[in-house]
Coordinates of C-alpha atoms in Angstrom, one line a residue:
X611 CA 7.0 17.2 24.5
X612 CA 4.5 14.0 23.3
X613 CA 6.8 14.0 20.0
X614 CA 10.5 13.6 22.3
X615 CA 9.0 11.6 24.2
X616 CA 8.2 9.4 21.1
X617 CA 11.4 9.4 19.6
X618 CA 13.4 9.3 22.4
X619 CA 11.7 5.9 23.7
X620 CA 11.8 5.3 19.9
X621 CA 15.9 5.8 19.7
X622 CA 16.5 3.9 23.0
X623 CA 14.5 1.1 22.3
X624 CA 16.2 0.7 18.6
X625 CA 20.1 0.8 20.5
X626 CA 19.3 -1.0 24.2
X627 CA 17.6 -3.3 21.0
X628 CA 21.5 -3.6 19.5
X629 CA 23.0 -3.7 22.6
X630 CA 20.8 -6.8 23.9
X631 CA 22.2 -8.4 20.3
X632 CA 26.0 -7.9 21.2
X633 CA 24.9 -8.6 25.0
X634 CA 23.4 -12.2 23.6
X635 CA 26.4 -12.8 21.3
X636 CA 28.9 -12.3 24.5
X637 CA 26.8 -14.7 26.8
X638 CA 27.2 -17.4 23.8
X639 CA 30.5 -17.2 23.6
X640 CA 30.8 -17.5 27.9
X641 CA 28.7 -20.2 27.7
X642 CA 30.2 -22.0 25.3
X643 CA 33.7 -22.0 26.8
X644 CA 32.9 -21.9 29.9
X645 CA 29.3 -24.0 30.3
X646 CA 28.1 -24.1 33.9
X647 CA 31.7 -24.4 35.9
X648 CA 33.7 -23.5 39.2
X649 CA 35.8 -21.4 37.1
X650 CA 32.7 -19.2 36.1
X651 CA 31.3 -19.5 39.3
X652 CA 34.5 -18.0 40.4
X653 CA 34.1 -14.7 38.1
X654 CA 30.6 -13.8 39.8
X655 CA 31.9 -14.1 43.0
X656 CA 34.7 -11.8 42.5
X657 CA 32.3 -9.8 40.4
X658 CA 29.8 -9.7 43.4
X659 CA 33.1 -8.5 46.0
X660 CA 33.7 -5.9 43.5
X661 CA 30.3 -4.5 43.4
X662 CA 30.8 -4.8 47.4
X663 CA 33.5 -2.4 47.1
X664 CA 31.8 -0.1 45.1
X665 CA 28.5 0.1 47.1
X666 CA 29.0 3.6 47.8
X667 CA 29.5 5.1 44.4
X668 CA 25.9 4.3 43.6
X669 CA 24.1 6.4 46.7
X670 CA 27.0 9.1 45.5
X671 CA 25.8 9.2 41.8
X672 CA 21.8 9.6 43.0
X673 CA 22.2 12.2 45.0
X674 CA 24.2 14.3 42.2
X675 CA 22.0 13.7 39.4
X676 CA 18.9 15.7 40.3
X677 CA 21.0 18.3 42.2
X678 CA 23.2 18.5 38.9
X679 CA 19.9 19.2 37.3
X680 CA 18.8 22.1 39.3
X681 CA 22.1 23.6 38.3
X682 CA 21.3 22.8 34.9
X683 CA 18.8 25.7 34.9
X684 CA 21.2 28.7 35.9
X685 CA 23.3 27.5 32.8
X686 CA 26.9 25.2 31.9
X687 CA 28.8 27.3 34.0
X688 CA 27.3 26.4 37.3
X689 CA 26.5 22.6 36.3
X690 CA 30.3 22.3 36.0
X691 CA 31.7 23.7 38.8
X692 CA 28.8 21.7 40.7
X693 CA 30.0 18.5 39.0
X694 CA 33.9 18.8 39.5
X695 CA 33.8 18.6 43.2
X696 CA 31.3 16.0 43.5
X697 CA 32.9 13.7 40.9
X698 CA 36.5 14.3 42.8
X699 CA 34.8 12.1 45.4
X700 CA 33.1 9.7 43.6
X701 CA 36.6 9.3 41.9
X702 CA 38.3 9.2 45.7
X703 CA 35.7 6.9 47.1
X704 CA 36.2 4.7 44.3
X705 CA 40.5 4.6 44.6
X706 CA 39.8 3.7 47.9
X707 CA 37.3 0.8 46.9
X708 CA 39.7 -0.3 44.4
X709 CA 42.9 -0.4 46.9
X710 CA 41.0 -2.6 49.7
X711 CA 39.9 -5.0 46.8
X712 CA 43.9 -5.2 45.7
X713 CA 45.6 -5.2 49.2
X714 CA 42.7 -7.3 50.7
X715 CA 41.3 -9.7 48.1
X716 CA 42.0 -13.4 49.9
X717 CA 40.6 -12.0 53.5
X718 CA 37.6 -10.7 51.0
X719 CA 37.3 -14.2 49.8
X720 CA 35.9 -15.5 52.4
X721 CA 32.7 -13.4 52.6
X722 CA 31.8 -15.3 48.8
X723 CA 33.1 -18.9 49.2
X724 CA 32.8 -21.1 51.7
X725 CA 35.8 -23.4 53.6
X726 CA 34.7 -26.3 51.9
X727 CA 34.8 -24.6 48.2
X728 CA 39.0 -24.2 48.2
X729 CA 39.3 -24.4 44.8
X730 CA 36.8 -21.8 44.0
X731 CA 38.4 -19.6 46.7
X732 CA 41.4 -19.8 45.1
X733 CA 39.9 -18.6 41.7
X734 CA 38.1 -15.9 42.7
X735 CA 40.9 -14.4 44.2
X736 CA 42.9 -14.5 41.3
X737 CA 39.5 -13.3 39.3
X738 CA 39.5 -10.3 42.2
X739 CA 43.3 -8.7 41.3
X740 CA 41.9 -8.1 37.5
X741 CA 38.3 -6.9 38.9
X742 CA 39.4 -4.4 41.6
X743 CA 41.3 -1.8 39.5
X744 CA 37.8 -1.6 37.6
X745 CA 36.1 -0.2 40.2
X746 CA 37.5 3.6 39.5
X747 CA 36.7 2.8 35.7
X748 CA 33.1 1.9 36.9
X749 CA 32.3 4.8 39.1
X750 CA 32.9 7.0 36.4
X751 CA 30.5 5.0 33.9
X752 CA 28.3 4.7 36.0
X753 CA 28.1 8.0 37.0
X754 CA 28.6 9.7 33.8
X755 CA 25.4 7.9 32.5
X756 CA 23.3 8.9 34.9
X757 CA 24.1 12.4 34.3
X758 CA 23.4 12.3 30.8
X759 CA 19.8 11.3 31.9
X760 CA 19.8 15.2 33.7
X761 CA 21.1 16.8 30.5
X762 CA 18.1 14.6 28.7
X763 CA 20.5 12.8 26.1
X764 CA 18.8 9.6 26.8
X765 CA 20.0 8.5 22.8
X766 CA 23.7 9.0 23.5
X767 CA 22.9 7.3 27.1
X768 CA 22.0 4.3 24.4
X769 CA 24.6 4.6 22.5
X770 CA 27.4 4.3 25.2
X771 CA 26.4 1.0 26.4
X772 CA 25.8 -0.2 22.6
X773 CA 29.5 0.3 22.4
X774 CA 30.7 -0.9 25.5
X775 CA 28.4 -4.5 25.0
X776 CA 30.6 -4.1 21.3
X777 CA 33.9 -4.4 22.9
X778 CA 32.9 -7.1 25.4
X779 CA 31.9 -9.4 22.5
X780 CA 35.4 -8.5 20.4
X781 CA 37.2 -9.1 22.9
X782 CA 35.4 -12.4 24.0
X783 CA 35.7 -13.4 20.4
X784 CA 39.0 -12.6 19.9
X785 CA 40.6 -13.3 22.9
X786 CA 39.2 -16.3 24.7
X787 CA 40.8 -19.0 24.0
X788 CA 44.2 -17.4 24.5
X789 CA 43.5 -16.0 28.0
X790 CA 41.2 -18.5 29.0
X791 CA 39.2 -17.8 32.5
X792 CA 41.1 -14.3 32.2
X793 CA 39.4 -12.7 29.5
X794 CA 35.9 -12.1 31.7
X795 CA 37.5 -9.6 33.6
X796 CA 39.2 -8.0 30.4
X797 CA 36.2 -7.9 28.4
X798 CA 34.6 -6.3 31.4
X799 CA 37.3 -3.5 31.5
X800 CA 37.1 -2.9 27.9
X801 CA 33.3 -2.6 28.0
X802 CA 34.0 -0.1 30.3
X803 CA 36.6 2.1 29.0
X804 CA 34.8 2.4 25.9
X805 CA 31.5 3.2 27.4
X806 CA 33.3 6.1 29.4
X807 CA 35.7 7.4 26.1
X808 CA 31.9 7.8 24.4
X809 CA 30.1 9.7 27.7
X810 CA 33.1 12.0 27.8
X811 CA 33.1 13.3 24.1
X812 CA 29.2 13.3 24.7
X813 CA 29.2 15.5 27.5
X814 CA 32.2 17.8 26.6
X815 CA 30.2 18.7 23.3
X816 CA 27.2 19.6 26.0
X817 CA 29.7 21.9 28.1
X818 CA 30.0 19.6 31.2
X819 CA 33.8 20.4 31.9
X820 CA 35.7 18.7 34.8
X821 CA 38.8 19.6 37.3
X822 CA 39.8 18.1 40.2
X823 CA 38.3 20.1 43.0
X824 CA 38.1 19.1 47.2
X825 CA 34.5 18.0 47.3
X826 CA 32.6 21.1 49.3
X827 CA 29.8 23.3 49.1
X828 CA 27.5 20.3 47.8
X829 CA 24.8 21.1 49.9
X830 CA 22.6 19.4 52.2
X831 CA 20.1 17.8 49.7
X832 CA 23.0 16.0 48.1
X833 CA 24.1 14.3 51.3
X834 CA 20.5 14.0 52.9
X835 CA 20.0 11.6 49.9
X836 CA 23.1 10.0 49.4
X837 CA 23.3 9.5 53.1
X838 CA 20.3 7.7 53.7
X839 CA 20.8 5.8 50.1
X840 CA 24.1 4.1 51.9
X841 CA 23.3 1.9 54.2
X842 CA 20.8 0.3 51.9
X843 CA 23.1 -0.2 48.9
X844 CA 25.7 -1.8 51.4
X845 CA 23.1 -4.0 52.4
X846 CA 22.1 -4.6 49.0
X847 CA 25.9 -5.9 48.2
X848 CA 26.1 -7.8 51.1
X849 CA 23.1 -9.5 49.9
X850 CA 24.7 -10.3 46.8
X851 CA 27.5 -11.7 48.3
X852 CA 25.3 -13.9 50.4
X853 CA 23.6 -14.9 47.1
X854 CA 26.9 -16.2 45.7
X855 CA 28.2 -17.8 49.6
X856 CA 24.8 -19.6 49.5
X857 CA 24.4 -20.9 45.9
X858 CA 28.2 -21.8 45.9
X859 CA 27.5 -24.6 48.5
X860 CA 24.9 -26.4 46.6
X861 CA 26.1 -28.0 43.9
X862 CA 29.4 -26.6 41.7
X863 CA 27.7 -24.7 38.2
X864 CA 24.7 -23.4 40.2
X865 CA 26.1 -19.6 40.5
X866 CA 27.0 -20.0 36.7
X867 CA 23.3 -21.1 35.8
X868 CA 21.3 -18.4 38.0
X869 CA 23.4 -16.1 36.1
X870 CA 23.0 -16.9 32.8
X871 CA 19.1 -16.8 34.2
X872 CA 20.0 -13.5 35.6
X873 CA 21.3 -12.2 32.3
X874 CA 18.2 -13.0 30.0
X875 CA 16.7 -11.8 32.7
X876 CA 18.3 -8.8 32.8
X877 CA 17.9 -8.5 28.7
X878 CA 13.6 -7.9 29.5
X879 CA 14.6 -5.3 32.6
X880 CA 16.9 -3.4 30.3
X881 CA 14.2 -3.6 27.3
X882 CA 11.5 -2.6 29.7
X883 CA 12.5 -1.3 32.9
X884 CA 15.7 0.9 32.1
X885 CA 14.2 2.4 28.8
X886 CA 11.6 3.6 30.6
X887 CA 13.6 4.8 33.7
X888 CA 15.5 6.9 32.0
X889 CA 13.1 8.1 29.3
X890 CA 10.9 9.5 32.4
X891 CA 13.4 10.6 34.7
X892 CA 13.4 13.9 33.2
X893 CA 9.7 14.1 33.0
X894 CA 9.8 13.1 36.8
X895 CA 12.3 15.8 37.7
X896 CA 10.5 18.3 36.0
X897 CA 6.9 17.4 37.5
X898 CA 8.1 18.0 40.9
X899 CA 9.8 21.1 40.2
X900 CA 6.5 22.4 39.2
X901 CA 4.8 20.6 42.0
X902 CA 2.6 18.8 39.5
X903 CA 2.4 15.3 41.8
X904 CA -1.2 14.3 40.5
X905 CA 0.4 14.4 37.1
X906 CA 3.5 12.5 38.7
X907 CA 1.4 9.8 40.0
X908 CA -0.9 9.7 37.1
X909 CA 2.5 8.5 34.6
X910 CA 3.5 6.3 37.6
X911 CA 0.1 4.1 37.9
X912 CA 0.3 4.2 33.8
X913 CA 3.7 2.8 33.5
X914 CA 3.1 0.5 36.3
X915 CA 0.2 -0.8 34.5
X916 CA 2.1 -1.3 30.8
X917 CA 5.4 -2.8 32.8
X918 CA 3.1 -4.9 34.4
X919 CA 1.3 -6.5 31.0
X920 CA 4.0 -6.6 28.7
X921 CA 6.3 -8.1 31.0
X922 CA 4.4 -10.3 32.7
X923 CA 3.7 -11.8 29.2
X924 CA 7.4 -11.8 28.1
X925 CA 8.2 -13.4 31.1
X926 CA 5.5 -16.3 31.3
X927 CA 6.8 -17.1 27.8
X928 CA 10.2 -17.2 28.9
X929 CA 9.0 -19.6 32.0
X930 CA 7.1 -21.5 29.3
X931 CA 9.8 -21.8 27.0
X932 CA 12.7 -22.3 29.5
X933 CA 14.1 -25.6 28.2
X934 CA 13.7 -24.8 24.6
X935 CA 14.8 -21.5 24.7
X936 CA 17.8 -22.6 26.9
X937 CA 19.2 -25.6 24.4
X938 CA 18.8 -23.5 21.6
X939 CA 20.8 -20.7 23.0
X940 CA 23.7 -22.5 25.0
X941 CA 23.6 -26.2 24.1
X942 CA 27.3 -26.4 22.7
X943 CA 30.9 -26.4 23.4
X944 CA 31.2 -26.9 27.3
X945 CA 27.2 -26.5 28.2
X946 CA 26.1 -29.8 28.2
X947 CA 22.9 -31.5 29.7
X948 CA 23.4 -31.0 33.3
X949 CA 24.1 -27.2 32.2
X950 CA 20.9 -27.3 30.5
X951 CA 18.9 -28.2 33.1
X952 CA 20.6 -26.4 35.8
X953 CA 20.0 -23.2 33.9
X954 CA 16.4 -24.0 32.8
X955 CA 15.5 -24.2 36.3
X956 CA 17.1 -21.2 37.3
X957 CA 15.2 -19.3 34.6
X958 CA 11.7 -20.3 35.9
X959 CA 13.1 -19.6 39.2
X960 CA 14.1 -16.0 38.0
X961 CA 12.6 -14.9 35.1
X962 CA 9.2 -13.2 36.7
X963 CA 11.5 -10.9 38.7
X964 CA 12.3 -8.6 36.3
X965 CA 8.3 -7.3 36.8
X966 CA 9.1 -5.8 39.9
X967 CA 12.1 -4.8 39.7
X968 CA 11.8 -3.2 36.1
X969 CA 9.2 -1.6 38.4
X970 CA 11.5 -0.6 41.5
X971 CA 13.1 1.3 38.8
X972 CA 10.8 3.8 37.5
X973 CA 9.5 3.9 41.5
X974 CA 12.8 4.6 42.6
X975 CA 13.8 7.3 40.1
X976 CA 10.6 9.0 41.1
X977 CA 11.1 9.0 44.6
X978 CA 14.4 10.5 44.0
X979 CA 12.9 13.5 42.1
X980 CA 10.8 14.2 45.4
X981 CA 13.5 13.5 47.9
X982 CA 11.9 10.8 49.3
X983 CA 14.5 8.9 49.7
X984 CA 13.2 7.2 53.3
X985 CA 11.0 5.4 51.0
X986 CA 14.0 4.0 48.9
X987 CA 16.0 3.0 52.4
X988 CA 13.2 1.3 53.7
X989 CA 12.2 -0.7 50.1
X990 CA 16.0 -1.7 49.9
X991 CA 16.4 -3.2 53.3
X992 CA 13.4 -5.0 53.2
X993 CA 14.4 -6.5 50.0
X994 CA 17.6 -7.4 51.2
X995 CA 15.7 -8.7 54.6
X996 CA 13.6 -11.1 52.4
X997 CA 15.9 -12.3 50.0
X998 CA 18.7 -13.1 53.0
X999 CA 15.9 -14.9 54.9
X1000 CA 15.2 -16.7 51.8
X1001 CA 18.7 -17.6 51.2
X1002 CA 19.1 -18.7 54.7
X1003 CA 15.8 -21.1 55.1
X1004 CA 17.4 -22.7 51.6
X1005 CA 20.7 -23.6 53.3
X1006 CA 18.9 -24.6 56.1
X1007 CA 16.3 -26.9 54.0
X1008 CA 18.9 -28.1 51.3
X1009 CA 16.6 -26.5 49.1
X1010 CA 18.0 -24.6 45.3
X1011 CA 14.4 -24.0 44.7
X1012 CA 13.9 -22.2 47.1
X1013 CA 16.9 -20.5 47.6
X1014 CA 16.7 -19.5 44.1
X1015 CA 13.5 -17.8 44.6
X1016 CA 14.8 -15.3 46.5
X1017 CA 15.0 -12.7 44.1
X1018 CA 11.5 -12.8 43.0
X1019 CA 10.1 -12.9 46.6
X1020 CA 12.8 -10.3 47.4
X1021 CA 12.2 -7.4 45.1
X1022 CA 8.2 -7.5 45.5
X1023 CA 8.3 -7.2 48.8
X1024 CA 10.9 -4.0 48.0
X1025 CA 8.1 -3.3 45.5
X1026 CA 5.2 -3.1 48.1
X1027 CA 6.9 -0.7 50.0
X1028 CA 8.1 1.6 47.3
X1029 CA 4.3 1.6 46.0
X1030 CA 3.0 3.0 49.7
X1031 CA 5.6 5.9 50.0
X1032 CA 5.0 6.8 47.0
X1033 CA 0.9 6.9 46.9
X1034 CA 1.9 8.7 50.2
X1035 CA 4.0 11.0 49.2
X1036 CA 1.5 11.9 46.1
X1037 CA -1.7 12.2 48.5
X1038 CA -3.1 9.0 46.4
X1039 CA -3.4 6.3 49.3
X1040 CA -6.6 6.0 50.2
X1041 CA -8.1 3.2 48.5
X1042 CA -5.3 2.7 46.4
X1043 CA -4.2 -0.6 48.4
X1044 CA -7.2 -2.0 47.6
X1045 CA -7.7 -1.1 44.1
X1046 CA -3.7 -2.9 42.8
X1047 CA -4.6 -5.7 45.0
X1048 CA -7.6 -6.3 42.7
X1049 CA -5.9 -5.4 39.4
X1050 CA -3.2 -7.7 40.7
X1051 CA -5.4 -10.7 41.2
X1052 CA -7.0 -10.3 37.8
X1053 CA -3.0 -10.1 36.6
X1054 CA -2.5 -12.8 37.9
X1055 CA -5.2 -15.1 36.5
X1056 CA -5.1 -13.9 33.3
X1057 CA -1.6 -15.1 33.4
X1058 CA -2.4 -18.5 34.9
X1059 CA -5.4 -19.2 32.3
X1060 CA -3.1 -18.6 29.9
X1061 CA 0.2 -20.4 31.1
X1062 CA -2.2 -23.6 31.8
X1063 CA -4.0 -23.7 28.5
X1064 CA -0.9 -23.1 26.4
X1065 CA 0.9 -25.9 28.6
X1066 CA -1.4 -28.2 26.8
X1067 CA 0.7 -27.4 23.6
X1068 CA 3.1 -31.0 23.0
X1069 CA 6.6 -30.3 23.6
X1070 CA 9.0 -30.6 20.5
X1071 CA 11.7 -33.4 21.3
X1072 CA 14.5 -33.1 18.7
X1073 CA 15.8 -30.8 16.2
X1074 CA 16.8 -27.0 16.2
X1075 CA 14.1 -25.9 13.9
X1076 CA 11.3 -28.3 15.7
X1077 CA 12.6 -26.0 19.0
X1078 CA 12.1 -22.9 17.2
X1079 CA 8.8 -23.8 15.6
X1080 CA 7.4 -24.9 19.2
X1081 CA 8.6 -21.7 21.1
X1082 CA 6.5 -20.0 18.0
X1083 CA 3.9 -21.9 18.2
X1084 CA 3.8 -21.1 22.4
X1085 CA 4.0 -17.8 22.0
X1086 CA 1.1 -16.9 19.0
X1087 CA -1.0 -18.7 21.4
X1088 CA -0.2 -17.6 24.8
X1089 CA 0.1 -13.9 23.2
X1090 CA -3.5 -14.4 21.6
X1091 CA -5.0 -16.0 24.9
X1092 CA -3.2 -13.3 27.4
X1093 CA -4.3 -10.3 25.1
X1094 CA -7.6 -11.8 25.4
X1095 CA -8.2 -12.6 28.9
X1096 CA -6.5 -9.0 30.0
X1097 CA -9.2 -7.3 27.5
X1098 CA -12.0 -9.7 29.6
X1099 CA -11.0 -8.6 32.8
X1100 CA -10.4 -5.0 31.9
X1101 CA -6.7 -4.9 32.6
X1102 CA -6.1 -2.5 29.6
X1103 CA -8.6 0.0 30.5
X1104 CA -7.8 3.1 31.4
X1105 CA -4.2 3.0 29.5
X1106 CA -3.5 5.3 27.1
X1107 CA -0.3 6.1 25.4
X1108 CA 1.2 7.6 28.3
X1109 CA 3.3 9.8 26.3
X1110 CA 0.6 12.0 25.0
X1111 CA -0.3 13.5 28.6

């Protein structure tokens, strides 16, 4: 078990590794024809209404995968005639999500831009036609990775999305200046076509067969979770949709720059978060069918711990380094200065979010595995109350920055709650408030000490190789300092390699 464990996290690591490479390359090449602009601000809001449309493939796809799982044990046979029905109506739920998007885009519109923003109305309903027919193609990606997390094939899980981020970059590289604005949504599609030809081989040569069957006999744990999971991803969209209404009415390249933020953001979730997710998923699934919860909780307060070191150190360097790391990555073609700056503060702004939700994600798949999914409905509409307060009081102020932080402030309150049910759920509560609220505060200024004395460190002014060389020299000594003060105030103890339990 320790030894799987080990090269399964080894495997992952080494392709989501590739993947962040082709995922990097592909952001380049947006950034460089695109920069910070309505017509890429346009894209993520159509991207955001397509999401919308899709909100209830995701509640579908968590309540089949551990149910899936259970059917895993009586053999192929019954796994596939569980998944055929169950993927009919994730497949009809999605036709349906698609159609609306098609036949509805321009009343859809309106929920992402604002009257004032015609022009970017106008785009993102012309971004929306390519986007909506996607939708089918991403319920079945979507869902088709998450089962190969049941059948424990966590590699080819890797693998899939290497290839898919492969094909976003070709066709960004070959195709972009012909199509122009056109060739985000392609590249999307063909990510996603790809990623879906790989699952399918990879689950046919497991014997996971499918035939369209009228979804029945699912049983009540499939809808008890996917149910109560609903209404909180809707709310989650709609949130997302807010996100883009609000930012759109700042200042035109602000959507654009939060998500550039978002995806380097997303590169330390992915590296961090989703490896682990998925590694431990199984391990989760199989804990609570043996009614192990100490050792449940045990892994959770482990990983917790690690997610919280390493990426709170990767993302104070990435705070650190925002300017720097920004020039060096997108200064060119149509990203110039005001780009730059727009997207550097966006990356402060962002960057120390992906500690809780990397977080949210391990929580989340673990709650799952009990069943607990109250805890996940009441996590994701608090996160969506926060952020859409947040939102709101920036609007309101004429504040970015603060709008902005919204998904920070957002996803650790969602983190908070997800913390209690599960400590709850586990029988682990008493006392235990108290005891992250002091390794928390010694977290946190072990990260200060470090941020402040590294800040001290000149900042280089010219030159690719002088930016390089400072964001070295930042990190060997923020690294060095971090690693020291977290040994000081004990923040390591008690953290073995968790795979050896």
């Amino acid at each position: 078990m320790a030894s799987t464990l080990r090269k399964d996290l080894a495997w992952s690591l080494g392709l989501y590794g590739l993947s962040f490479l082709a995922s990097f390359a592909s952001l380049f090449f947006i950034s460089y024809h695109f920069g910070a602009s309505a017509e890429l601000d346009a894209y993520w809001g159509a991207f955001a209404l397509m999401n919308l449309l899709a909100f209830p493939l995701a509640p579908l796809r968590e309540g089949l995968v551990p149910e899936l799982h259970r059917r895993l044990q009586q053999g192929r046979e019954a796994a596939s005639a569980y998944f055929s029905p169950a993927m009919t109506l994730i497949l009809l739920v999605a036709s349906v999500g698609g159609l609306v998007g098609w036949w509805l885009a321009e009343p859809l519109t309106v929920l992402a831009v604002s009257e004032s923003q015609l022009r970017v109305r106008t785009l993102v309903v012309g971004q929306l036609y390519w986007l909506a027919p996607a939708v089918l193609l991403l319920a079945v990606s979507e869902t088709l990775n998450a089962i190969l997390a049941a059948y424990d094939r966590l590699v080819l899980q890797s693998l899939a999305r290497l290839l898919g981020a492969a094909s976003t970059l070709t066709v960004l590289a070959l195709f972009a200046n012909f199509l122009q604005s056109h060739v985000l949504p392609l590249s999307f599609i063909a990510a996603q076509v790809t990623t879906v030809l790989v699952q399918i081989v990879a689950l046919r040569s497991h014997g996971l067969t499918f035939k369209l069957s009228w979804p029945r006999a699912l049983g009540e744990r499939f809808f008890a979770v996917s149910g109560a999971l609903l209404a909180t991803y809707a709310a989650s969209q709609a949130y997302a949709v807010f996100e883009k209404h609000t930012l759109i009415t700042f200042v035109a390249g602000l959507v654009s720059s939060f998500q550039y933020a978002v995806s380097l953001t997303n590169v330390l979730i992915t590296l961090v978060g989703v490896v682990l997710a998925n590694v431990f998923w199984p391990r989760f699934m199989a804990q609570v069918a043996a009614e192990d919860r100490n050792s449940l909780y045990a892994d959770l307060s482990t990983l917790s711990q690690f997610t919280f070191l390493v990426l709170g150190c990767l993302c104070a360097l990435t705070w650190l380094n925002s300017t720097a790391l920004i020039t060096l990555i997108f200064a060119r073609g149509a990203f110039d200065a005001s780009a730059v700056t727009l997207t550097s503060d966006a990356l402060r702004m962002a960057v120390f979010a992906a500690v809780p939700i990397s977080i949210n994600m391990i929580m989340g798949r673990a709650l799952i595995s009990i069943g607990a999914a109250r805890g996940i409905v009441v996590a994701g509409f608090t996160t969506t109350f926060v952020g859409t307060t947040i939102l709101a009081m920036g609007q309101f102020l004429n504040s970015p920055a603060l709008a902005l932080s919204h998904w920070l402030l957002a996803n650790s309150a969602g983190l908070a709650i997800q913390a209690i049910f599960l400590a709850r759920a586990c029988g682990h509560f008493a006392g235990a408030p108290g005891r992250a609220l002091w390794w928390l505060s010694r977290w946190f200024v072990a990260l200060a000490l470090s941020g402040i004395t590294t800040q001290a460190i000149p900042v280089a002014q010219h030159g690719m190789i002088a930016l390089v060389a400072d964001i070295a020299m930042r990190a060997l000594v923020f690294s060095a300092l971090f690693g020291a003060f977290a040994w000081i105030f004990g923040l390591m103890r008690g953290l073995p390699p968790f795979f050896r339990r």
